[in-house]
Coordinates of C-alpha atoms and ligand atoms in Angstrom, one line a residue:
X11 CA -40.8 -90.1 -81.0
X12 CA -39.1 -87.3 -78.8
X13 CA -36.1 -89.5 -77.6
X14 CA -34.4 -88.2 -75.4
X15 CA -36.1 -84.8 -75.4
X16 CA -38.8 -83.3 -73.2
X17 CA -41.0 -81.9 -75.7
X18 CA -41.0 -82.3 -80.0
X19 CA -40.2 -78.8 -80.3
X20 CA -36.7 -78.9 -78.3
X21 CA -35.6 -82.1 -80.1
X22 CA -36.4 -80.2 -83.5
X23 CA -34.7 -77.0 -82.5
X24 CA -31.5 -79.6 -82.0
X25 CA -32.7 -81.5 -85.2
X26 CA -31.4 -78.2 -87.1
X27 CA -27.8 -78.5 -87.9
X28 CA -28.6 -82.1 -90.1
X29 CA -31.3 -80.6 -91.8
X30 CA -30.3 -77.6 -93.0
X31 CA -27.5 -79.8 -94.2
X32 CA -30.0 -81.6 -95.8
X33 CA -32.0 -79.5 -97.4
X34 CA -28.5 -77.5 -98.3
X35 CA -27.6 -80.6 -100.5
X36 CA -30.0 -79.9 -102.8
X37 CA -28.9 -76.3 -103.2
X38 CA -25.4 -76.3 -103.6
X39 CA -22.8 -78.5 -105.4
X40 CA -20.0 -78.8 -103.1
X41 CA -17.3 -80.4 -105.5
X42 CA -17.3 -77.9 -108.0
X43 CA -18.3 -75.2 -105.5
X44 CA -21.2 -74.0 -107.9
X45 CA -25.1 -73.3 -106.9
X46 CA -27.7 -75.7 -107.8
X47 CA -31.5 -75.9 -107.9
X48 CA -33.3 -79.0 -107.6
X49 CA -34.8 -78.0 -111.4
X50 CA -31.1 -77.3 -112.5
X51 CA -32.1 -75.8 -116.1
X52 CA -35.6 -74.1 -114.8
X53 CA -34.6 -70.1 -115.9
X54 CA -34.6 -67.4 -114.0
X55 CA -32.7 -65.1 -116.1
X56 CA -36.1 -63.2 -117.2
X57 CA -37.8 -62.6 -113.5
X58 CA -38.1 -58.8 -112.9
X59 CA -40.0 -59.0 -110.1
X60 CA -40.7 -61.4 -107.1
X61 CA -44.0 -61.8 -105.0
X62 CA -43.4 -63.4 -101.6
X63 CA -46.6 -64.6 -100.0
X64 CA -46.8 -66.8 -96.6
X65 CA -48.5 -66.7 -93.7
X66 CA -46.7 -66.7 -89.8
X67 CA -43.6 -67.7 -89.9
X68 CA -43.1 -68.9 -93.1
X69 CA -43.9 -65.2 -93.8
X70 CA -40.9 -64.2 -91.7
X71 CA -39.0 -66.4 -93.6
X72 CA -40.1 -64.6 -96.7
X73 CA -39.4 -61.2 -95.3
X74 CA -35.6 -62.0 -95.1
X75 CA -35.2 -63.0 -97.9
X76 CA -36.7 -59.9 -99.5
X77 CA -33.4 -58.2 -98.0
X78 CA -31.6 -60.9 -99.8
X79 CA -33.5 -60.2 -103.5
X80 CA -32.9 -57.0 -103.3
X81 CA -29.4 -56.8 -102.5
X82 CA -28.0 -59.9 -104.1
X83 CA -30.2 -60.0 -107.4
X84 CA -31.1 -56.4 -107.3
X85 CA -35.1 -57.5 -108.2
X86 CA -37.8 -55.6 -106.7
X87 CA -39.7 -57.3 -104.5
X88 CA -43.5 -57.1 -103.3
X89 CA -44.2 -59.0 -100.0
X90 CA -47.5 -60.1 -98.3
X91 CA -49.0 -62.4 -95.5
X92 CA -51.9 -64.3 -97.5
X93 CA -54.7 -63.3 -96.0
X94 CA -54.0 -59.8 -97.5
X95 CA -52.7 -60.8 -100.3
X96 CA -55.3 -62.8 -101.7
X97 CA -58.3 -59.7 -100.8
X98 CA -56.5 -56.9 -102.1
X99 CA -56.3 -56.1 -105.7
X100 CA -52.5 -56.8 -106.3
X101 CA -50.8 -55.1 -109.1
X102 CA -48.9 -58.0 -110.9
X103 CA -46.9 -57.3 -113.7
X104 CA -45.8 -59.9 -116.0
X105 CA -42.1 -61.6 -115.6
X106 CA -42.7 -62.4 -112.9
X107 CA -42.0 -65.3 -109.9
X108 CA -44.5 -65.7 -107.3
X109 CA -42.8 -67.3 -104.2
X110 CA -45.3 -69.2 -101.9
X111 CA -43.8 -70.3 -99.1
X112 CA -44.9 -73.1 -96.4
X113 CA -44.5 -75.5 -94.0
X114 CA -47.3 -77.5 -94.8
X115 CA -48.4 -77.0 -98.3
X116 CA -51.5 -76.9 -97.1
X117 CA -52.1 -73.5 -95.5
X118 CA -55.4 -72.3 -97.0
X119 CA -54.9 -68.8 -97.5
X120 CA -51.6 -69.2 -99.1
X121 CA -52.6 -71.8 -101.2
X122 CA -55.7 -69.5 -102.4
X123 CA -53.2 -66.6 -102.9
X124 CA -51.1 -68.8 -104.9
X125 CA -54.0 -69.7 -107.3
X126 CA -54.9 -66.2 -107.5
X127 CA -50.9 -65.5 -108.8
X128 CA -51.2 -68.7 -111.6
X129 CA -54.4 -67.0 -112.7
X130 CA -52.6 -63.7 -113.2
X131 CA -50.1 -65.4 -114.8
X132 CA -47.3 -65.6 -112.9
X133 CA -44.4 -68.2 -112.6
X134 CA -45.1 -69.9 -109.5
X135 CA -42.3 -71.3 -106.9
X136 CA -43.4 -72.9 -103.6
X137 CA -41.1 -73.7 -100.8
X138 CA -42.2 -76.7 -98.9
X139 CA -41.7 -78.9 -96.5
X140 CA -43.8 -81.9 -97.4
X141 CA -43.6 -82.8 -101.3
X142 CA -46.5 -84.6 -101.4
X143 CA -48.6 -81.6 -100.5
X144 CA -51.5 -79.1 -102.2
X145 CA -48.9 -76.3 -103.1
X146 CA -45.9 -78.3 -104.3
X147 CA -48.6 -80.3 -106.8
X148 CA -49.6 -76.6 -108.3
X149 CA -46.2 -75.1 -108.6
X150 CA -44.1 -74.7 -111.8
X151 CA -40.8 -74.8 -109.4
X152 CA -40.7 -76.8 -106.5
X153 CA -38.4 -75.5 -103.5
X154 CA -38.2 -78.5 -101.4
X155 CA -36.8 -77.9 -97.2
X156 CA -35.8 -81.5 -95.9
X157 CA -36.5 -80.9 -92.4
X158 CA -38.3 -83.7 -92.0
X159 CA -41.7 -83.7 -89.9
X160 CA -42.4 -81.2 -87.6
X161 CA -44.7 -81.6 -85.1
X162 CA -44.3 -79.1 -82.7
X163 CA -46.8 -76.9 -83.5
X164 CA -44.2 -73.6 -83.0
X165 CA -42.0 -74.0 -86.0
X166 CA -38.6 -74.2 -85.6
X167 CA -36.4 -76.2 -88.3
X168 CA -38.9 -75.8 -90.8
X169 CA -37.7 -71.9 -90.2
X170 CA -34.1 -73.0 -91.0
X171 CA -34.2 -74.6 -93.9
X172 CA -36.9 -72.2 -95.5
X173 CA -33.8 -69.2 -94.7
X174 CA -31.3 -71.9 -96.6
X175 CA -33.3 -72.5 -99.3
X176 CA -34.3 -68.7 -99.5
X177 CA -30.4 -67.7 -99.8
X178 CA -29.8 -70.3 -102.3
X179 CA -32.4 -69.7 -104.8
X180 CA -32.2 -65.6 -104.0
X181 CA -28.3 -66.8 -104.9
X182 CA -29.3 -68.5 -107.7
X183 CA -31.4 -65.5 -109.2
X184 CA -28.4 -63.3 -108.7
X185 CA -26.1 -65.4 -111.1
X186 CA -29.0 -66.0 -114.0
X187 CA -29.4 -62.5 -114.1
X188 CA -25.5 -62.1 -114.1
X189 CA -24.9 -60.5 -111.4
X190 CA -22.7 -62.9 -109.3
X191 CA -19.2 -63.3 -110.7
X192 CA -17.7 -67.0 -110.4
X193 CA -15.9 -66.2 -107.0
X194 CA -19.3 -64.4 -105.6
X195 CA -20.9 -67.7 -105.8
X196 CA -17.7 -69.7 -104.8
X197 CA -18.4 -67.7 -101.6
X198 CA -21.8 -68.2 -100.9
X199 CA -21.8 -71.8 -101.2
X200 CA -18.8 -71.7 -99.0
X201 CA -20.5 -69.4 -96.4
X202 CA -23.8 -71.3 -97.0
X203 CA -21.4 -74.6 -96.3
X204 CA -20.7 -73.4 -93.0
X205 CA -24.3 -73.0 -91.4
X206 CA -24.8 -76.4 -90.1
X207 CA -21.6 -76.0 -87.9
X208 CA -22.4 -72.2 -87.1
X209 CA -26.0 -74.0 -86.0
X210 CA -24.1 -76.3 -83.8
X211 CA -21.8 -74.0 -81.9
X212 CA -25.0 -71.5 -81.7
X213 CA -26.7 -74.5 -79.5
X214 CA -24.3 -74.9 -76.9
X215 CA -25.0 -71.9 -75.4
X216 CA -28.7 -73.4 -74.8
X217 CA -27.3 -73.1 -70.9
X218 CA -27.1 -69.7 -70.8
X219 CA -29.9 -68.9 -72.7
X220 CA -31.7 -71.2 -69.9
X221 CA -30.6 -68.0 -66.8
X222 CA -32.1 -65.6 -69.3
X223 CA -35.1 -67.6 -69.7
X224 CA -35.6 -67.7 -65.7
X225 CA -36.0 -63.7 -65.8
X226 CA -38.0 -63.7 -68.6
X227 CA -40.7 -66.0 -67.1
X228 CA -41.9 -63.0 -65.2
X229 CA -42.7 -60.6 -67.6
X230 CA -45.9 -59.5 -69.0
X231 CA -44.5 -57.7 -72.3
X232 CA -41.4 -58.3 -74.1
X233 CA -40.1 -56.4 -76.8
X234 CA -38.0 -57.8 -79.6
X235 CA -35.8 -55.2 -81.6
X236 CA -33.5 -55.6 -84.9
X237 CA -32.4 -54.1 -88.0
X238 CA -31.7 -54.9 -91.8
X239 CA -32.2 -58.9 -91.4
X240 CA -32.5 -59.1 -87.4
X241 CA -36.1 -57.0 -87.9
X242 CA -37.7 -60.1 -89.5
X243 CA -36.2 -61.9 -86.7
X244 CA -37.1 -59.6 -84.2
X245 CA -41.3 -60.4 -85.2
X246 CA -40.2 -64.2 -85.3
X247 CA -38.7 -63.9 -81.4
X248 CA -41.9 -62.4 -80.4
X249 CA -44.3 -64.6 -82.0
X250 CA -42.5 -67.5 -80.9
X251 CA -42.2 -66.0 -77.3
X252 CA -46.2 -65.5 -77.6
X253 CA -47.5 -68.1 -78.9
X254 CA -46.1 -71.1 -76.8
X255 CA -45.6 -69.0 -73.4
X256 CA -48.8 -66.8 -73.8
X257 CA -46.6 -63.7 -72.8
X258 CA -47.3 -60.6 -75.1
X259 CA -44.3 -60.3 -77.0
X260 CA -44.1 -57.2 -79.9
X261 CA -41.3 -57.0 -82.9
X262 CA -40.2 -53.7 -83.8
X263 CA -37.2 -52.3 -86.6
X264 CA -35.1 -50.9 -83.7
X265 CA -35.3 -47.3 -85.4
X266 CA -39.0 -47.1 -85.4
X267 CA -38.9 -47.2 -81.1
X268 CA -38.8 -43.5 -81.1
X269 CA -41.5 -43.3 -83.1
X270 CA -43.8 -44.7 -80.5
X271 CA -43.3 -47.9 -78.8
X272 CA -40.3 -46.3 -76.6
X273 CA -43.0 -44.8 -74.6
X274 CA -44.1 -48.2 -73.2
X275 CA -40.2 -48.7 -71.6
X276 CA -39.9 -49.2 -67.7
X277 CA -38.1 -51.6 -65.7
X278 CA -40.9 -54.1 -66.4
X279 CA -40.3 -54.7 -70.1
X280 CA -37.3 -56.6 -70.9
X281 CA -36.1 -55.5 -74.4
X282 CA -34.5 -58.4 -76.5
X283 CA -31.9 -56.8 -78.9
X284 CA -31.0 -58.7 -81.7
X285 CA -27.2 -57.3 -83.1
X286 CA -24.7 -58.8 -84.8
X287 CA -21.4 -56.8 -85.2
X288 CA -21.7 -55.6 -88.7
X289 CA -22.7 -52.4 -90.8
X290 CA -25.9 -52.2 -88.9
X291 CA -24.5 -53.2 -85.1
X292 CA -23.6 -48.9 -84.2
X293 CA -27.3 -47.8 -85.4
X294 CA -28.9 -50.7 -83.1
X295 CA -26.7 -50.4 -80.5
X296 CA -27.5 -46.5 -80.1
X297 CA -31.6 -47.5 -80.2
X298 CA -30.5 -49.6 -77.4
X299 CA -29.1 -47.0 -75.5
X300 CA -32.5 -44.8 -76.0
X301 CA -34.0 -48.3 -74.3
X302 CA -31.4 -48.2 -71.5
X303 CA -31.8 -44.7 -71.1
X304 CA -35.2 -45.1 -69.7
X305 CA -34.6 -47.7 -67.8
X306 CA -35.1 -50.3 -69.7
X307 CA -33.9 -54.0 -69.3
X308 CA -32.1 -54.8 -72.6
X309 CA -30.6 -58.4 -73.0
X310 CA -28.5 -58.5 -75.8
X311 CA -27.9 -61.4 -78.4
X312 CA -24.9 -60.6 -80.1
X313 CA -21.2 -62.2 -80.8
X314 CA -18.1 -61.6 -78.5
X315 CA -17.2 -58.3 -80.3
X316 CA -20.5 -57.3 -80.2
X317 CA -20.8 -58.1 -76.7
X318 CA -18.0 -56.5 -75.6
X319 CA -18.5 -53.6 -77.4
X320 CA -21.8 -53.3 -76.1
X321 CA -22.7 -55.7 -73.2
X322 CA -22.3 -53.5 -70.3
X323 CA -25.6 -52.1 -68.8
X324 CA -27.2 -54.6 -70.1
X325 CA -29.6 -57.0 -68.0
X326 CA -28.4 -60.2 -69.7
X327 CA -25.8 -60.9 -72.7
X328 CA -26.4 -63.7 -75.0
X329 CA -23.3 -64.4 -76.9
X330 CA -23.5 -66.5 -80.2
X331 CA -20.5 -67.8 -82.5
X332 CA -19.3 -65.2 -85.0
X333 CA -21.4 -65.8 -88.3
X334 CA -21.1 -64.3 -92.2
X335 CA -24.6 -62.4 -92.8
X336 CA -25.5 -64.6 -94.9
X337 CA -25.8 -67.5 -92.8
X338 CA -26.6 -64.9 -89.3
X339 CA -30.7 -65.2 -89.5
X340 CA -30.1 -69.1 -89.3
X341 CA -27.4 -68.2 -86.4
X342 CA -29.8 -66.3 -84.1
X343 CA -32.4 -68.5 -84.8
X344 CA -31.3 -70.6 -82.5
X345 CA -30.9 -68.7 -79.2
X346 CA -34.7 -66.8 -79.9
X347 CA -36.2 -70.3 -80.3
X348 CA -34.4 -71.5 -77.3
X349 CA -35.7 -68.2 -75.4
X350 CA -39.6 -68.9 -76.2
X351 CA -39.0 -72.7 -75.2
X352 CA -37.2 -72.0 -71.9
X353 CA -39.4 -69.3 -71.0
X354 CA -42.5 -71.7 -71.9
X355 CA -41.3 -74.5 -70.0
X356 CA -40.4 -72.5 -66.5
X357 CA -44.1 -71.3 -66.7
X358 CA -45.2 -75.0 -67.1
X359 CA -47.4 -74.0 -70.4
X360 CA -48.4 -76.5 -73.0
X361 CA -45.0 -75.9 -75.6
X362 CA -46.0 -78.4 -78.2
X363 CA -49.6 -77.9 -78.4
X364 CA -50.0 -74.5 -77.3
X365 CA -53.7 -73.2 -76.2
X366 CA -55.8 -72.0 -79.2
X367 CA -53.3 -73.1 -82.2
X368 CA -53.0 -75.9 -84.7
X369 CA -50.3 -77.1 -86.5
X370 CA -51.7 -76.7 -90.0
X371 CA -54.0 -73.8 -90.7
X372 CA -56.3 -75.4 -93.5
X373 CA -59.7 -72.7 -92.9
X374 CA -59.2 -69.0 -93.6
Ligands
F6R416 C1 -45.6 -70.3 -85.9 C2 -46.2 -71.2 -86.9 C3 -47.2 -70.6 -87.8 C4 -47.0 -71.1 -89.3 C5 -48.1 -70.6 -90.2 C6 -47.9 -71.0 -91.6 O1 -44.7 -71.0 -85.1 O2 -45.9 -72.3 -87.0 O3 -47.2 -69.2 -87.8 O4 -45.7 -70.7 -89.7 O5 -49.3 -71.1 -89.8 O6 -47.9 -72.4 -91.8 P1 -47.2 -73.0 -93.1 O7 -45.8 -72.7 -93.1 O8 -47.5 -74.5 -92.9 O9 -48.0 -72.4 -94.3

């Protein structure tokens, strides 16, 4: 049932703190401060390569945490939506882990692609949300999120616990193939630790987000801009923007606007820039000043450095609790799911069932 809540999807976006605790339990040992896997002795040590395939935004999931691979286990890593994957001709190489990622379990592309991988002779690890389903039956490793059922068909926690799991196995991979010395991993599990309240103080500002949402409504585009991590989560914003408000929404890397979609900035388009302070805030913040430049309304999502560094001129300011990178995608999560579901429910659509969708995509 929805409780107290309006719609499934707002009661799930609240859901997320427990969950990702949840599903977090399985991941980390907090006594000993050591990282875990729910196949503790499964080995990793002899991956060279990782293949993420997923479809939507289980995809998106898997796109962040090819940022995470790369930098953390230093393992190349290819990356496909199914439906791609699964019709070109692939170049697998042996040693290698194919990483299927979904909701569902069911999701017939992905499930197709991840037959195609077992046939080529890959290890195969799924991360699901439903144990009993198609893909976690056919894996070698199963990944397990414990968000419980989703209904709404936007997906929201799912999202979550897919980044926590993601961190922890891309973690994990890091310290089989020795590259995580034993205060490294003392300090992801402790950062990791620290989502669920990070989640927390990331939904009180549902309020404001609610004002932002009101000027949103309006619009006929939205763009959605981010770097490193927050580019990922720039494509998530705008499909969840699209898909239960029916407004067109695009996700661009902020450094590829000048290479074409600047050109569609006027005071029409609100921009939604997505920048922690960090390494990456200074190049994002100047992309944002290219939007402004032109006129463009940018509402910035950012922490209380960032927004004071950078908040004036904007047309909004959304300001989230200070989070470590690590734990930031699940952080800003919060207020672009909050956005799409606002905006959605001040133009009156259909947020849990949204026009043309279903929750579980089981055709090609
Ligand atoms: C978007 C959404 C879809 C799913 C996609 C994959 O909010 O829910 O894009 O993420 O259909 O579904 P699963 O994860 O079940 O494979």
């Amino acid at each position: 049932s929805k409780g107290n809540h309006r719609h499934f999807m707002i009661k799930e976006i609240y859901e997320q703190p427990i969950v990702v605790a949840q599903t977090l339990r399985s991941y980390l040992r907090r006594i000993d401060e050591t990282l875990t896997l729910p196949i503790p002795d499964f080995d990793l040590s002899g991956i060279k390569r990782v293949t993420i395939v997923a479809c939507g935004t289980s995809f998106y999931a898997g796109m962040i945490a090819k940022y995470w691979f790369e930098q953390f286990a230093h393992v190349p890593v290819d990356l496909d939506v199914a439906s791609e994957f699964r019709y070109r001709a692939p170049v697998i190489e042996p040693d290698g882990l194919a990483l299927f990622i979904s909701q569902s379990g069911e999701t017939a592309d992905t499930l197709a692609a991840l037959r195609h991988a077992r046939e080529e002779g890959q290890k195969i690890a799924v991360v699901v949300n439903v144990p009993t389903s198609s893909m976690a039956r056919e894996a070698d490793l199963v990944l397990p999120t414990h968000a419980g059922p989703e209904i709404g068909v936007a997906s929201t926690k799912a999202f979550t616990c897919q980044l926590a799991v993601l961190a922890a196995l891309a973690a994990n991979l890091a310290r089989a193939k020795g590259r995580m010395t034993q205060e490294d991993e003392q300090s992801v599990v402790r950062h990791l630790a620290e989502a669920p309240a990070a989640l927390n103080a990331a939904l009180a500002y549902e309020e404001s987000i609610q004002t932002v949402a009101a000027e949103i409504a309006a619009a006929r585009d939205v763009l959605y801009l981010g770097r490193g991590t927050d580019y990922p989560l720039a494509l998530e914003g705008a499909l969840k923007l699209k898909e239960i408000s029916y407004i067109h929404a695009e996700g661009y890397a902020a450094g590829e606007m000048k290479h074409g979609p600047i050109a569609l900035i006027d005071d029409k388009v609100p921009v939604i820039v997505i920048a922690p302070s960090g390494p990456l805030f200074e190049k994002t913040v100047s992309n944002m000043q290219e939007v402004q430049a032109r006129g463009g309304k940018v509402v910035l999502i950012s922490d209380y450095d960032g927004i004071e560094a950078a908040g004036a001129g904007c047309m909004a300011t959304i300001t989230m609790p200070k989070a470590h990178p690590l734990i930031a995608p699940l952080v800003y999560s919060v207020p672009i799911q909050l956005l799409a579901y606002h905006v959605a429910v001040t133009k009156g659509t259909d947020v849990d069932q949204p026009r043309n969708l279903a929750k579980s995509v089981t055709v090609e």
